Short mmCIF file of C-alpha atoms in Angstrom, two decimals:
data_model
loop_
_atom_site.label_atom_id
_atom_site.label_comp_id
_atom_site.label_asym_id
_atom_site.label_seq_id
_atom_site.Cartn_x
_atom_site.Cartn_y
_atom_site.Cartn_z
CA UNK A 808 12.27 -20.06 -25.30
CA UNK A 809 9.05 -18.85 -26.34
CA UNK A 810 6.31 -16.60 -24.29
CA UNK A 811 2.45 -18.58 -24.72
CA UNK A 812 -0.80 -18.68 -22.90
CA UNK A 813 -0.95 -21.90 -21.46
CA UNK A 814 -5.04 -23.17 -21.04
CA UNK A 815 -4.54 -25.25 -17.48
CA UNK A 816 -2.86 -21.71 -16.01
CA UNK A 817 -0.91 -18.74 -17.20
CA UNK A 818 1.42 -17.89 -19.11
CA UNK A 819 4.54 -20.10 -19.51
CA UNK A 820 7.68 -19.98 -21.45
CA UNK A 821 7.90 -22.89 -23.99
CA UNK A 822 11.05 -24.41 -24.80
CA UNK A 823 12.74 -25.87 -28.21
CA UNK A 824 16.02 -26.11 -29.86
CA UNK A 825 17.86 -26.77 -33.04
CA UNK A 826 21.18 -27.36 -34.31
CA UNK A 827 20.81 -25.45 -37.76
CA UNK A 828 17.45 -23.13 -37.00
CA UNK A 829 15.61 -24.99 -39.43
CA UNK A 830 14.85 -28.23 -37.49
CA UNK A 831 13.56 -27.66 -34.10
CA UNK A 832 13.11 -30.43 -30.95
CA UNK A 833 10.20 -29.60 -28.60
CA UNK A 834 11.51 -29.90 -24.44
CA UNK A 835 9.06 -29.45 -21.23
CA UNK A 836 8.17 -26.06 -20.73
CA UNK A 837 10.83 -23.91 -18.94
CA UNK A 838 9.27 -21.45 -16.64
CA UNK A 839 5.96 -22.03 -15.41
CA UNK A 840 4.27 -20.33 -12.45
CA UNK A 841 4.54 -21.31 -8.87
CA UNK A 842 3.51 -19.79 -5.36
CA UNK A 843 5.04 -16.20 -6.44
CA UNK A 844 4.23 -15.85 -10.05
CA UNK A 845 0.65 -15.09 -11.10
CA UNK A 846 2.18 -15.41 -14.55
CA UNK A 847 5.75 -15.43 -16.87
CA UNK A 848 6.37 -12.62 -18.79
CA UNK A 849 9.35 -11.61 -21.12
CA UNK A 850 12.91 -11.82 -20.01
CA UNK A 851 16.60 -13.15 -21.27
CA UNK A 852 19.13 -15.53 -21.10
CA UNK A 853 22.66 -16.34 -20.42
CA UNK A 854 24.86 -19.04 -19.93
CA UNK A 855 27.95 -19.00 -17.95
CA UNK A 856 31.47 -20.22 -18.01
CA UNK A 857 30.80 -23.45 -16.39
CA UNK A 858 27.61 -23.97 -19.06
CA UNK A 859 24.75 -22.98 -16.57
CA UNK A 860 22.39 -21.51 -18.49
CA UNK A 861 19.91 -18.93 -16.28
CA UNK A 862 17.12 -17.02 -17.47
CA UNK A 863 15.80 -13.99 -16.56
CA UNK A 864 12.23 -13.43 -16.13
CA UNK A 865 9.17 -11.02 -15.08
CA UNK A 866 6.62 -12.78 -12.40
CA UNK A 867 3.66 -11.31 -12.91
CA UNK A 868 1.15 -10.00 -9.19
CA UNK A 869 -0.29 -12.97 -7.59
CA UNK A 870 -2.08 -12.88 -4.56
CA UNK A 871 -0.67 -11.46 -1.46
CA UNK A 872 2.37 -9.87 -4.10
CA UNK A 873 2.81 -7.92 -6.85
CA UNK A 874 5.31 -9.86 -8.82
CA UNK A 875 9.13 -8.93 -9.26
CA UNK A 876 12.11 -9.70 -11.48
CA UNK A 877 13.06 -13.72 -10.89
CA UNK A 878 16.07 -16.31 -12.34
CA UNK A 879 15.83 -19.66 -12.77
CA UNK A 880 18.53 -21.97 -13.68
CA UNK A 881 19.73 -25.35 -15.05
CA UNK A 882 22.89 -27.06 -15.65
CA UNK A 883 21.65 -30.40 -17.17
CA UNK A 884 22.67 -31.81 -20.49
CA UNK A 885 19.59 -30.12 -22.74
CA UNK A 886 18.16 -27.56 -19.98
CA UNK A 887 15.37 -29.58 -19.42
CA UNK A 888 15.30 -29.37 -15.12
CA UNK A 889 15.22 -25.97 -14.05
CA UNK A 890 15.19 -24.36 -10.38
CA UNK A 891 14.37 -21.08 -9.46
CA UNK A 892 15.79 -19.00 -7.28
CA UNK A 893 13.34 -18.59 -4.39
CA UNK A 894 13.81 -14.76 -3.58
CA UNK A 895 12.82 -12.50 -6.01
CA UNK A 896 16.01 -10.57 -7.78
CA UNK A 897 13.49 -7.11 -7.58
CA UNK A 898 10.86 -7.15 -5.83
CA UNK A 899 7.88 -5.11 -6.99
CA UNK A 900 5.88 -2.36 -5.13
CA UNK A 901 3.41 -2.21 -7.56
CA UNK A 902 3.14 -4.43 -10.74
CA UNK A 903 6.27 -3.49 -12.97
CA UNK A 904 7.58 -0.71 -10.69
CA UNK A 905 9.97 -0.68 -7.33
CA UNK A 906 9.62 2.36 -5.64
CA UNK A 907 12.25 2.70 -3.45
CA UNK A 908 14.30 5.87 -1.41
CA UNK A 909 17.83 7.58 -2.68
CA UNK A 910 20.50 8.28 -0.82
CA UNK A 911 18.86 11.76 -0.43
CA UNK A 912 15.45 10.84 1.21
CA UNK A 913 14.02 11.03 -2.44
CA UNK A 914 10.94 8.58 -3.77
CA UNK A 915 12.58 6.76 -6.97
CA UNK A 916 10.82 4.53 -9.21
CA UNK A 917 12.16 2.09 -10.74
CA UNK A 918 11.46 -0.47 -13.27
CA UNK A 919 10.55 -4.02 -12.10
CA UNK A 920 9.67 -5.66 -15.49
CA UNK A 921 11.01 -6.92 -18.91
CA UNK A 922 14.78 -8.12 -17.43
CA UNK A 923 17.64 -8.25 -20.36
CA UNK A 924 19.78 -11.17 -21.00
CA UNK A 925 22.55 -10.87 -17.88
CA UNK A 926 26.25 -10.50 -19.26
CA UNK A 927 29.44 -10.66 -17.64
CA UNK A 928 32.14 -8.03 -17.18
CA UNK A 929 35.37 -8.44 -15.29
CA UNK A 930 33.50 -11.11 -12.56
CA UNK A 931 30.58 -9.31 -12.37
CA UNK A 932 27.03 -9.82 -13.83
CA UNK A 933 24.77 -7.02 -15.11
CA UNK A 934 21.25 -6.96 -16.09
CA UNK A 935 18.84 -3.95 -17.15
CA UNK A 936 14.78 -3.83 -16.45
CA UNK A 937 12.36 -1.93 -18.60
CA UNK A 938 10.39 0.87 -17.69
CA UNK A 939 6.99 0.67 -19.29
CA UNK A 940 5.13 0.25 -16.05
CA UNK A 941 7.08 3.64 -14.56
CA UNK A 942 6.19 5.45 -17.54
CA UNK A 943 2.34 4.50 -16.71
CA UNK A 944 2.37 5.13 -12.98
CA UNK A 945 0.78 8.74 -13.45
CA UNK A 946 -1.88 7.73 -15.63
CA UNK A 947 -5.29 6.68 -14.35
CA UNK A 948 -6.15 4.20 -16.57
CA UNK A 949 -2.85 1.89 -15.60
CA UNK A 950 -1.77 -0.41 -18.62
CA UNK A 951 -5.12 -0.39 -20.37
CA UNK A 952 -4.84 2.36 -22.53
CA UNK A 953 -1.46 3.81 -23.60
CA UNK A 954 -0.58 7.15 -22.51
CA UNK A 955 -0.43 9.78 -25.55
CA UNK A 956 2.20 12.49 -25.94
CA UNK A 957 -0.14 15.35 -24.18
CA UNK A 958 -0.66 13.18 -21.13
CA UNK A 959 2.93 11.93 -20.50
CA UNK A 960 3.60 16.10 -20.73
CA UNK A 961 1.02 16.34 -18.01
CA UNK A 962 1.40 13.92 -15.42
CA UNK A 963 4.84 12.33 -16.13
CA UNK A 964 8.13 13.37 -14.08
CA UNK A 965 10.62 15.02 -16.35
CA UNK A 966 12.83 12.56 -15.50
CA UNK A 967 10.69 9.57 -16.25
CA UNK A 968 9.52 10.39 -19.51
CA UNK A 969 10.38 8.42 -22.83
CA UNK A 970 12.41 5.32 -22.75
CA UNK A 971 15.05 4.55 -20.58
CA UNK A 972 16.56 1.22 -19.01
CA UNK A 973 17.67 0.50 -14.67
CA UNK A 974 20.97 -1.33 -14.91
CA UNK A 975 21.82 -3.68 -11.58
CA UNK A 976 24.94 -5.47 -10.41
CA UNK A 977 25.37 -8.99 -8.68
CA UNK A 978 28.50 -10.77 -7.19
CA UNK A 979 26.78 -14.15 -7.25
CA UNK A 980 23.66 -13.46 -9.07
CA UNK A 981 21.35 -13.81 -6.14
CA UNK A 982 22.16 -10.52 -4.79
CA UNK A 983 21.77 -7.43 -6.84
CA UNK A 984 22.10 -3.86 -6.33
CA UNK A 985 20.88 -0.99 -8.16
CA UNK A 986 23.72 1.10 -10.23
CA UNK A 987 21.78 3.95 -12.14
CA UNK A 988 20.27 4.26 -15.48
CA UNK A 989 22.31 2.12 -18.21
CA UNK A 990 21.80 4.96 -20.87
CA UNK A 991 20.30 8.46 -21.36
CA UNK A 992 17.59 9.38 -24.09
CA UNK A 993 18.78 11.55 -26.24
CA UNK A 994 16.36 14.54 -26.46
CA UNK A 995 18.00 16.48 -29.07
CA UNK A 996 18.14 14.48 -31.95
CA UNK A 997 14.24 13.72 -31.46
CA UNK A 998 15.21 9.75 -32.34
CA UNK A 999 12.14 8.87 -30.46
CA UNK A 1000 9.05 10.11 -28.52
CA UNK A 1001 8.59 10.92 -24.50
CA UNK A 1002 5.66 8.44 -24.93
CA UNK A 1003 7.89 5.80 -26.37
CA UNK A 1004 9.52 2.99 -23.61
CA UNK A 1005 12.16 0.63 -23.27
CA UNK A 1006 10.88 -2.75 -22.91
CA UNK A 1007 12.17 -6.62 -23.89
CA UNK A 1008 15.85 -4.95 -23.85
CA UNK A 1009 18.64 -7.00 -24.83
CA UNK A 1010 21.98 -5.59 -25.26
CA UNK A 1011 24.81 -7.74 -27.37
CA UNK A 1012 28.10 -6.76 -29.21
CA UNK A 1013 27.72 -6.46 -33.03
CA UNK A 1014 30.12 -8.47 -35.33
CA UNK A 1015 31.87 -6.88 -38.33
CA UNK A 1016 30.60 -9.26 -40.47
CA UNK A 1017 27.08 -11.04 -41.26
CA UNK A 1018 28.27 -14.22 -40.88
CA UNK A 1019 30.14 -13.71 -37.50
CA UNK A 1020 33.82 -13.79 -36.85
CA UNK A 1021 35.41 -10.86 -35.40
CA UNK A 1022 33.61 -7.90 -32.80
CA UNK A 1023 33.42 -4.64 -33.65
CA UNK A 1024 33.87 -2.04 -30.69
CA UNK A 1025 30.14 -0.99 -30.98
CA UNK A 1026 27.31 -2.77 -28.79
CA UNK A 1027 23.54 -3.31 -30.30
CA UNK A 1028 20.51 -1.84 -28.00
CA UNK A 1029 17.43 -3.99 -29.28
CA UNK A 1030 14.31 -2.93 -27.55
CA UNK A 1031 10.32 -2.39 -28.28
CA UNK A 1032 8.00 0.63 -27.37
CA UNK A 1033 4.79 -0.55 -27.11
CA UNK A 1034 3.27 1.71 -29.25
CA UNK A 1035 5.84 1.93 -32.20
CA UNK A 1036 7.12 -1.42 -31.90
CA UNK A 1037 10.75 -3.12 -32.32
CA UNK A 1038 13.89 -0.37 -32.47
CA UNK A 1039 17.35 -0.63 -31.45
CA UNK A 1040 20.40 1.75 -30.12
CA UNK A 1041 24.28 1.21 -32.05
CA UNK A 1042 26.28 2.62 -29.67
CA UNK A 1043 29.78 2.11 -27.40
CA UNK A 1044 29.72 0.39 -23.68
CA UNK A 1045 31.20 2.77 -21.29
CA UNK A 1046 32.64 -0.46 -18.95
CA UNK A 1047 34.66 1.34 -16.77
CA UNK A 1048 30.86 3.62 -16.04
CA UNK A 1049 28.92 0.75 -16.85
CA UNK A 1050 26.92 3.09 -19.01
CA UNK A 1051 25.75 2.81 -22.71
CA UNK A 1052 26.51 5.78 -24.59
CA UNK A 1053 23.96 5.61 -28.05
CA UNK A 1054 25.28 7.02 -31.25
CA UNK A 1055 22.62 6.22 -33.45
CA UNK A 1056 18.95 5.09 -33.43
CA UNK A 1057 17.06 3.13 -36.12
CA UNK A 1058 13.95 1.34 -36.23
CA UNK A 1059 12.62 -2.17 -37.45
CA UNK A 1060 8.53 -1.54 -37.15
CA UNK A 1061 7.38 2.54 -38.55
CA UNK A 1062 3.49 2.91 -39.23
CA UNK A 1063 2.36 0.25 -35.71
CA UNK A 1064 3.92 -2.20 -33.86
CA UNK A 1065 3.58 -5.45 -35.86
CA UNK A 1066 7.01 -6.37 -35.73
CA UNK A 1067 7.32 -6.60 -31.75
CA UNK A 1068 9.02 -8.19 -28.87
CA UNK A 1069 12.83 -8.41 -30.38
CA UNK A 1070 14.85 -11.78 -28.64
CA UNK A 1071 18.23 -12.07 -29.72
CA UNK A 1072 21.53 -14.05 -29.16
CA UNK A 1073 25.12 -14.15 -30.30
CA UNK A 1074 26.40 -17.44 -31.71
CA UNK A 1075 29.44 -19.79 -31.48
CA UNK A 1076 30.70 -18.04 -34.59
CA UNK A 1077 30.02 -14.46 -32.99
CA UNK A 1078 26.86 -14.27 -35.25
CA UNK A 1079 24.39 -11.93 -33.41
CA UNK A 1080 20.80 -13.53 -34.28
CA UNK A 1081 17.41 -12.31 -33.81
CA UNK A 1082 13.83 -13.16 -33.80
CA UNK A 1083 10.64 -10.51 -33.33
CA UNK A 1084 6.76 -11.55 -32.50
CA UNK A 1085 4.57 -10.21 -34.99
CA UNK A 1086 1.65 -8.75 -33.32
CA UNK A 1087 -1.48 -8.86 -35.92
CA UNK A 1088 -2.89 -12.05 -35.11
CA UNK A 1089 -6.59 -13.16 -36.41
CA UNK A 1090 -9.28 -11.61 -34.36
CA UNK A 1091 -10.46 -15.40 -34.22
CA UNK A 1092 -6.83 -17.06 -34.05
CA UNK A 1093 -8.12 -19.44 -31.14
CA UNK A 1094 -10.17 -21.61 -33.87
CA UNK A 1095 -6.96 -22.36 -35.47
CA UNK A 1096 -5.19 -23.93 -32.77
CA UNK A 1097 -1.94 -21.62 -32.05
CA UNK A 1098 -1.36 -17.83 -31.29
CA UNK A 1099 1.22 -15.83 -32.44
CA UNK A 1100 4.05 -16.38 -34.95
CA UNK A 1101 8.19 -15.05 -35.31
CA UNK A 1102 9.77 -13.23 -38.32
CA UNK A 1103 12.39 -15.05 -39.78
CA UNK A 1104 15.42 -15.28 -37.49
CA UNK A 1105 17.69 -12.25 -38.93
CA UNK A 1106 21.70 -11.45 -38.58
CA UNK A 1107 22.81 -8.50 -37.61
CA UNK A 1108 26.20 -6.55 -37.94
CA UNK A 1109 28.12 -3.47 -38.06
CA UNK A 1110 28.06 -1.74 -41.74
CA UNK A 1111 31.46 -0.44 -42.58
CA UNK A 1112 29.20 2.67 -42.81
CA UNK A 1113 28.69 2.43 -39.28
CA UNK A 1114 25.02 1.57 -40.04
CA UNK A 1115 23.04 -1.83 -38.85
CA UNK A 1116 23.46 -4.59 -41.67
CA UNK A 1117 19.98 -6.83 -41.60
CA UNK A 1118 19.68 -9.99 -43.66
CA UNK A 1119 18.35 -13.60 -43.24
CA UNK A 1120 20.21 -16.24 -41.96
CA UNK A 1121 22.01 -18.74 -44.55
CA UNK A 1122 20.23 -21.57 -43.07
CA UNK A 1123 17.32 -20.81 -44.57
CA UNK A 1124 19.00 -21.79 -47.76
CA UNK A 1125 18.20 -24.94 -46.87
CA UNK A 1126 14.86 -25.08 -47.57
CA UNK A 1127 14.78 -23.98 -51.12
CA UNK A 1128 13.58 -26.61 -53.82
CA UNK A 1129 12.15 -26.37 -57.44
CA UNK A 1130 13.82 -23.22 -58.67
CA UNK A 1131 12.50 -21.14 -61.45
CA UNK A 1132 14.31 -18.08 -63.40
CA UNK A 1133 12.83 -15.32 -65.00
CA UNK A 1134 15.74 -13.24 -65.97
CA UNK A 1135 13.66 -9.97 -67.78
CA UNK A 1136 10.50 -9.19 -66.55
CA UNK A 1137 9.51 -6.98 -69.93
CA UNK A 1138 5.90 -6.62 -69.79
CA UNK A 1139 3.69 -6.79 -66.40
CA UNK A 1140 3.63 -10.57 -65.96
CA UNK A 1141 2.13 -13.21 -63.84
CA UNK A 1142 5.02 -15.40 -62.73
CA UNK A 1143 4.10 -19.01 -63.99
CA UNK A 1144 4.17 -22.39 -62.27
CA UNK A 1145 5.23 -21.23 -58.73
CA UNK A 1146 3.92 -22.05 -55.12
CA UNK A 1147 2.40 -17.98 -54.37
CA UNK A 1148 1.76 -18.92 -50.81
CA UNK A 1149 5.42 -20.30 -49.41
CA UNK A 1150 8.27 -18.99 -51.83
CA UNK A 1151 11.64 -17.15 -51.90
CA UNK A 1152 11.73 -14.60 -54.09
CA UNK A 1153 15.10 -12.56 -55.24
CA UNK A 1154 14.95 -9.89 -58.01
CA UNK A 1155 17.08 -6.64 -58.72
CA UNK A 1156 15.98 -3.57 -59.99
CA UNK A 1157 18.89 -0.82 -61.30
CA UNK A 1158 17.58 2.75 -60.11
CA UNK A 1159 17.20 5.59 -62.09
CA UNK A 1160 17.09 9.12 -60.81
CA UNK A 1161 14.96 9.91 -63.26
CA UNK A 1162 11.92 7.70 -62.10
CA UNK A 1163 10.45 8.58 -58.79
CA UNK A 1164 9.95 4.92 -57.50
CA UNK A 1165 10.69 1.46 -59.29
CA UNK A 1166 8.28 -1.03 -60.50
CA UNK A 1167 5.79 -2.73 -58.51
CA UNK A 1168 5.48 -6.23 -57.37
CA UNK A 1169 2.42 -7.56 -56.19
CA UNK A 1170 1.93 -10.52 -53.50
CA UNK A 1171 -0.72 -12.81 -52.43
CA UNK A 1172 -2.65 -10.77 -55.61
CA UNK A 1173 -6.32 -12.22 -56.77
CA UNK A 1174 -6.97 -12.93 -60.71
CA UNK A 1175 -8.00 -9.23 -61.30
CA UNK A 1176 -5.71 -7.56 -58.89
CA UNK A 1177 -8.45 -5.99 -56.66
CA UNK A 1178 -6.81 -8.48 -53.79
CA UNK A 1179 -2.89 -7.91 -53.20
CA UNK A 1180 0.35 -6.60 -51.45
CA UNK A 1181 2.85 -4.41 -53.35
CA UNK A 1182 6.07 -4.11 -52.45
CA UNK A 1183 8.10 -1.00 -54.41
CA UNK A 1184 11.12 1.26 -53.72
CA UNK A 1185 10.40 5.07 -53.51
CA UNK A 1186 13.31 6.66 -54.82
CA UNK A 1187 12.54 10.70 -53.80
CA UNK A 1188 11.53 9.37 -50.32
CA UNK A 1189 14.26 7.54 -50.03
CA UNK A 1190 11.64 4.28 -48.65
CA UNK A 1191 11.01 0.71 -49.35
CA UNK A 1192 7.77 1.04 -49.34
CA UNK A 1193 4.87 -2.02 -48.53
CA UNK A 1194 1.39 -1.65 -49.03
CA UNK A 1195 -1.09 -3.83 -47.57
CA UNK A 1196 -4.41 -1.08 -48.08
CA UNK A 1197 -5.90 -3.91 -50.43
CA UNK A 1198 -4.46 -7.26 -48.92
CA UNK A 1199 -7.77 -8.54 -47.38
CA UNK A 1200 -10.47 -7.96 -44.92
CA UNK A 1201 -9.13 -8.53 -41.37
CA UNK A 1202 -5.35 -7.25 -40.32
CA UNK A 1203 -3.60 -4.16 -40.47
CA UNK A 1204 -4.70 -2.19 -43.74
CA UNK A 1205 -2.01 0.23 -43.71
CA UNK A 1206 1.00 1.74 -45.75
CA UNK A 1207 4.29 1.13 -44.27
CA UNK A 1208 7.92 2.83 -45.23
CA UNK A 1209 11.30 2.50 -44.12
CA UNK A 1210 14.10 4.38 -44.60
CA UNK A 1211 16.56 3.46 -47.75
CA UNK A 1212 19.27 5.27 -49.15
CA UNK A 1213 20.02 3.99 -52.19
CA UNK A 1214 22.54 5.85 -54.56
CA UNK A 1215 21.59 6.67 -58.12
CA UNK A 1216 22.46 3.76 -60.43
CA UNK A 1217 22.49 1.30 -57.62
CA UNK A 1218 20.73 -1.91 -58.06
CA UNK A 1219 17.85 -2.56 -55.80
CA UNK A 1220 18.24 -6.14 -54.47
CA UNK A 1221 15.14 -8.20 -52.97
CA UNK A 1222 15.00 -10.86 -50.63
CA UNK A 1223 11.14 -11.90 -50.14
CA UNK A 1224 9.51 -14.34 -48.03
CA UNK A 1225 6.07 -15.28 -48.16
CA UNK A 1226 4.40 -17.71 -45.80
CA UNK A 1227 1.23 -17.82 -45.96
CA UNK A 1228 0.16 -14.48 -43.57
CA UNK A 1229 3.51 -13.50 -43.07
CA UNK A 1230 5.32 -11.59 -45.83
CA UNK A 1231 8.88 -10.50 -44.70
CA UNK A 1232 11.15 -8.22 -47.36
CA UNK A 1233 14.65 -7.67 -47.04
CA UNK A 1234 16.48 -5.13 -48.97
CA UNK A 1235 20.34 -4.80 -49.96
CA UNK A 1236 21.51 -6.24 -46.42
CA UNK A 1237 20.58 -3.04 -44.75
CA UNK A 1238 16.53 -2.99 -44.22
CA UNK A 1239 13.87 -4.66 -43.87
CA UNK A 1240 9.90 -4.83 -43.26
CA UNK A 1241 7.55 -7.77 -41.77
CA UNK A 1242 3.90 -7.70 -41.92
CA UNK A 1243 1.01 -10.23 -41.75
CA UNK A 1244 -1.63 -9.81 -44.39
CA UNK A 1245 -5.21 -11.84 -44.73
CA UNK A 1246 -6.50 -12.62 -48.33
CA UNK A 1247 -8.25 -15.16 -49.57
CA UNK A 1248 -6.72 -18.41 -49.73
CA UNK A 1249 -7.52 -17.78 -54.03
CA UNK A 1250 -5.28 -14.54 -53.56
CA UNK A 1251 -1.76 -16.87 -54.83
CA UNK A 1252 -0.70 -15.06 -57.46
CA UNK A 1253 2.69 -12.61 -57.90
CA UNK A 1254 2.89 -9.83 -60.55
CA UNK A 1255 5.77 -8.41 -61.52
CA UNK A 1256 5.69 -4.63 -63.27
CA UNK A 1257 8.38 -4.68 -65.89
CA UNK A 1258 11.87 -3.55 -65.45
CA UNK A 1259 12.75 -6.32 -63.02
CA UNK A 1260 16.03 -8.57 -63.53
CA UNK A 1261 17.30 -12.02 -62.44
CA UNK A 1262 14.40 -12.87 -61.33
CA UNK A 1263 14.27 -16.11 -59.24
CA UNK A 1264 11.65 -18.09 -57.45
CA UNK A 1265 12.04 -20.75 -54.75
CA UNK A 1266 9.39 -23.32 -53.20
CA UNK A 1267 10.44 -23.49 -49.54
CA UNK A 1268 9.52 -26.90 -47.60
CA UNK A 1269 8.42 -26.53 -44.42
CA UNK A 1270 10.02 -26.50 -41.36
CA UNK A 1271 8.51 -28.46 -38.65
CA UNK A 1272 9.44 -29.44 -35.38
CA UNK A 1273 9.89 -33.22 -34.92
#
């Protein structure tokens, strides 16, 4: 399911499939809005014993309501006929929030927007709802501009600062209750900001392995503030508290929030799979007929270190044709007789403690090099560092770094995807950084700086839907 703007309303969530995530079948459009929905906005999925698939969504305020937390549901052979529930799972009081009364007599707020996937635990179904729109109440301007540090320390309840999740409880999945919150920010370790939320949560077991197989005992928390962008929580399920206790925090977006909106599912093989919406679209992207784009669906899986393992799925595999080797880049070199604008690129690099970052290599680069990307390792920082400062005139001109430990002596090893405005660069299984960049269609060259090995160059076909 996909999240677009449809012209004859609002915003609907498309619908396609595939049986390898290469090839992809277009279906009607799943959830589109009716008498109570001014709107659909993000959500999850989940499909039950008996194959009933239901997804979770947020209606967006119509008139005479302010939207809520709805499921819809179909049983069919491709999930093509859908029915929605006609109540409203949360209702909201204003758009995004449910205020409500404790036990006590005490106002509570609580957040009516952004539903998780529902799982199932011993009969029961669970579901958590994001708390952007609580974490705005206090501020005047609403949802238009985004609430800094300073202000949230002004006007925002102790208690409803930073990012935090609602977790409810159903029987039948028409009637839910509210438990309590599904985790607790942890404000010691400073792993993110009180102005940071909790929004698009879904919340899956990790696998002990990239390609599947068997569960580890830990539980993946992906989730997006909307100012920093995708993130996620490793951590163990309390089940018997129905509470998610976090034992580590890591990021997937660190200078904006280009890589945004994180989807994800777990396979027949116990692969956990995910997708993210990069954000930096053209300011004029309604000329070119389509809005928005994914990164490359990625798996993800408990490091024996205890650390998040991030890597491409093998599918893409498939679309690699006309291979070419360069196995010693000695000199700075243009590589020859390759497709610059749609390629797979692998290359190792063995670091040295002795230099302070490796080699360069520069994407979507112009004849003379005053148009390109550069991608390097920075080994005091510990980074993988990519630079977009000269990739073009519109987008995101920025310098962005994420965290890498590599070891002295151990090879640096590249996985990089370029298509067209979307370069995506994966390094040793265990990080990874997506960006859009805008150069000149002339801007199709790649550069290595010497010092690189084994490298190799694949054309990709494309992947259409049929």
């Amino acid at each position: 399911m996909y999240l677009y703007a449809c012209r004859s309303d609002s915003f609907r969530w498309g619908h396609i499939s595939s049986t390898d995530l290469i090839h992809w079948r277009s279906h009607p459009d799943a959830v589109i809005p009716d008498d109570l929905d001014g709107g659909i906005f993000s959500g999850g999925a989940f499909v039950d014993d008996d194959e009933t698939c239901y997804l979770t969504y947020w209606g967006l305020p119509i008139s005479g309501n302010q939207g809520g937390i709805r499921i819809i549901k179909s049983n069919d052979r491709h999930y093509e006929k859908w029915e929605k529930f006609k109540e409203y799972m949360l209702e909201c009081t204003t758009s995004g929030v449910h205020q409500t009364t404790d036990e006590n007599g005490k106002t509570t707020y609580l957040g009516c927007a952004d539903p998780s996937n529902i799982w199932k635990k011993d009969g029961k179904y669970y579901m958590q709802t994001g708390n952007l729109s609580v974490l705005f109440k206090f501020h005047q301007d609403g949802l238009t501009n985004y609430p800094k540090n300073d202000e949230i320390k002004l006007n925002t309840p102790e208690n409803l600062k930073g990012d935090w999740v609602d977790l409810f409880e159903s029987d039948d999945l028409k009637n839910w209750k509210y438990l309590h919150r599904f985790y607790q920010r942890n404000k010691a370790n400073k792993w993110t900001e009180i102005d940071e939320d909790d929004m698009c949560p879904s919340f899956l077991p990790l696998p002990l392995n990239k390609n599947g197989g068997e569960l580890s005992d830990k539980y993946l928390q992906l989730f997006i503030s909307h100012n920093r962008g995708c993130q996620y929580y490793i951590g163990t399920y309390d089940k018997e508290n129905n509470i998610f206790i976090p034992e580590s925090h890591g990021r997937m977006s660190w200078i904006d929030n280009t890589f945004f909106a994180p989807e994800a599912l777990t396979d027949k093989n116990n692969r956990q799979i995910m997708w993210a919406w990069l954000t930096d679209n053209r300011t004029d992207e309604i000329n070119y007929g389509w809005s928005g784009v994914y990164g490359l669906p990625r798996c993800l899986w408990l490091r024996e270190d205890n650390k998040l393992g991030i890597a491409p799925v093998d599918e893409i595999k498939m679309l690699r044709y006309n291979k070419k080797e360069f196995k010693k880049i000695n000199r700075r070199q243009e590589l020859e007789g390759i497709n610059g604008l749609c390629c797979e690129i692998t290359a190792e690099y063995k670091i040295d403690s002795a230099q302070t970052k490796s080699p360069s290599i520069y994407l979507r680069a112009n004849d003379n090099l005053s148009e390109f990307t550069k991608i390097y390792y920075d080994y005091l920082e510990k980074v993988l560092v990519f630079d977009s400062l000269k990739s073009g005139k519109e987008g995101r001109l920025v310098i962005e770094k994420a965290p890498l430990d590599l070891n002295d002596k151990e090879i640096l090893k590249l996985d990089i995807f370029i298509d067209k405005s979307v370069i995506e660069v994966f390094a040793n299984e265990r990080q990874a950084i997506c960006r859009r960049v805008y150069p000149c269609e002339q801007s199709d060259k790649v550069v290595f700086e010497k010092g690189f090995d084994n490298v190799i160059v694949y054309e990709m076909m494309p992947s259409n839907l049929y």
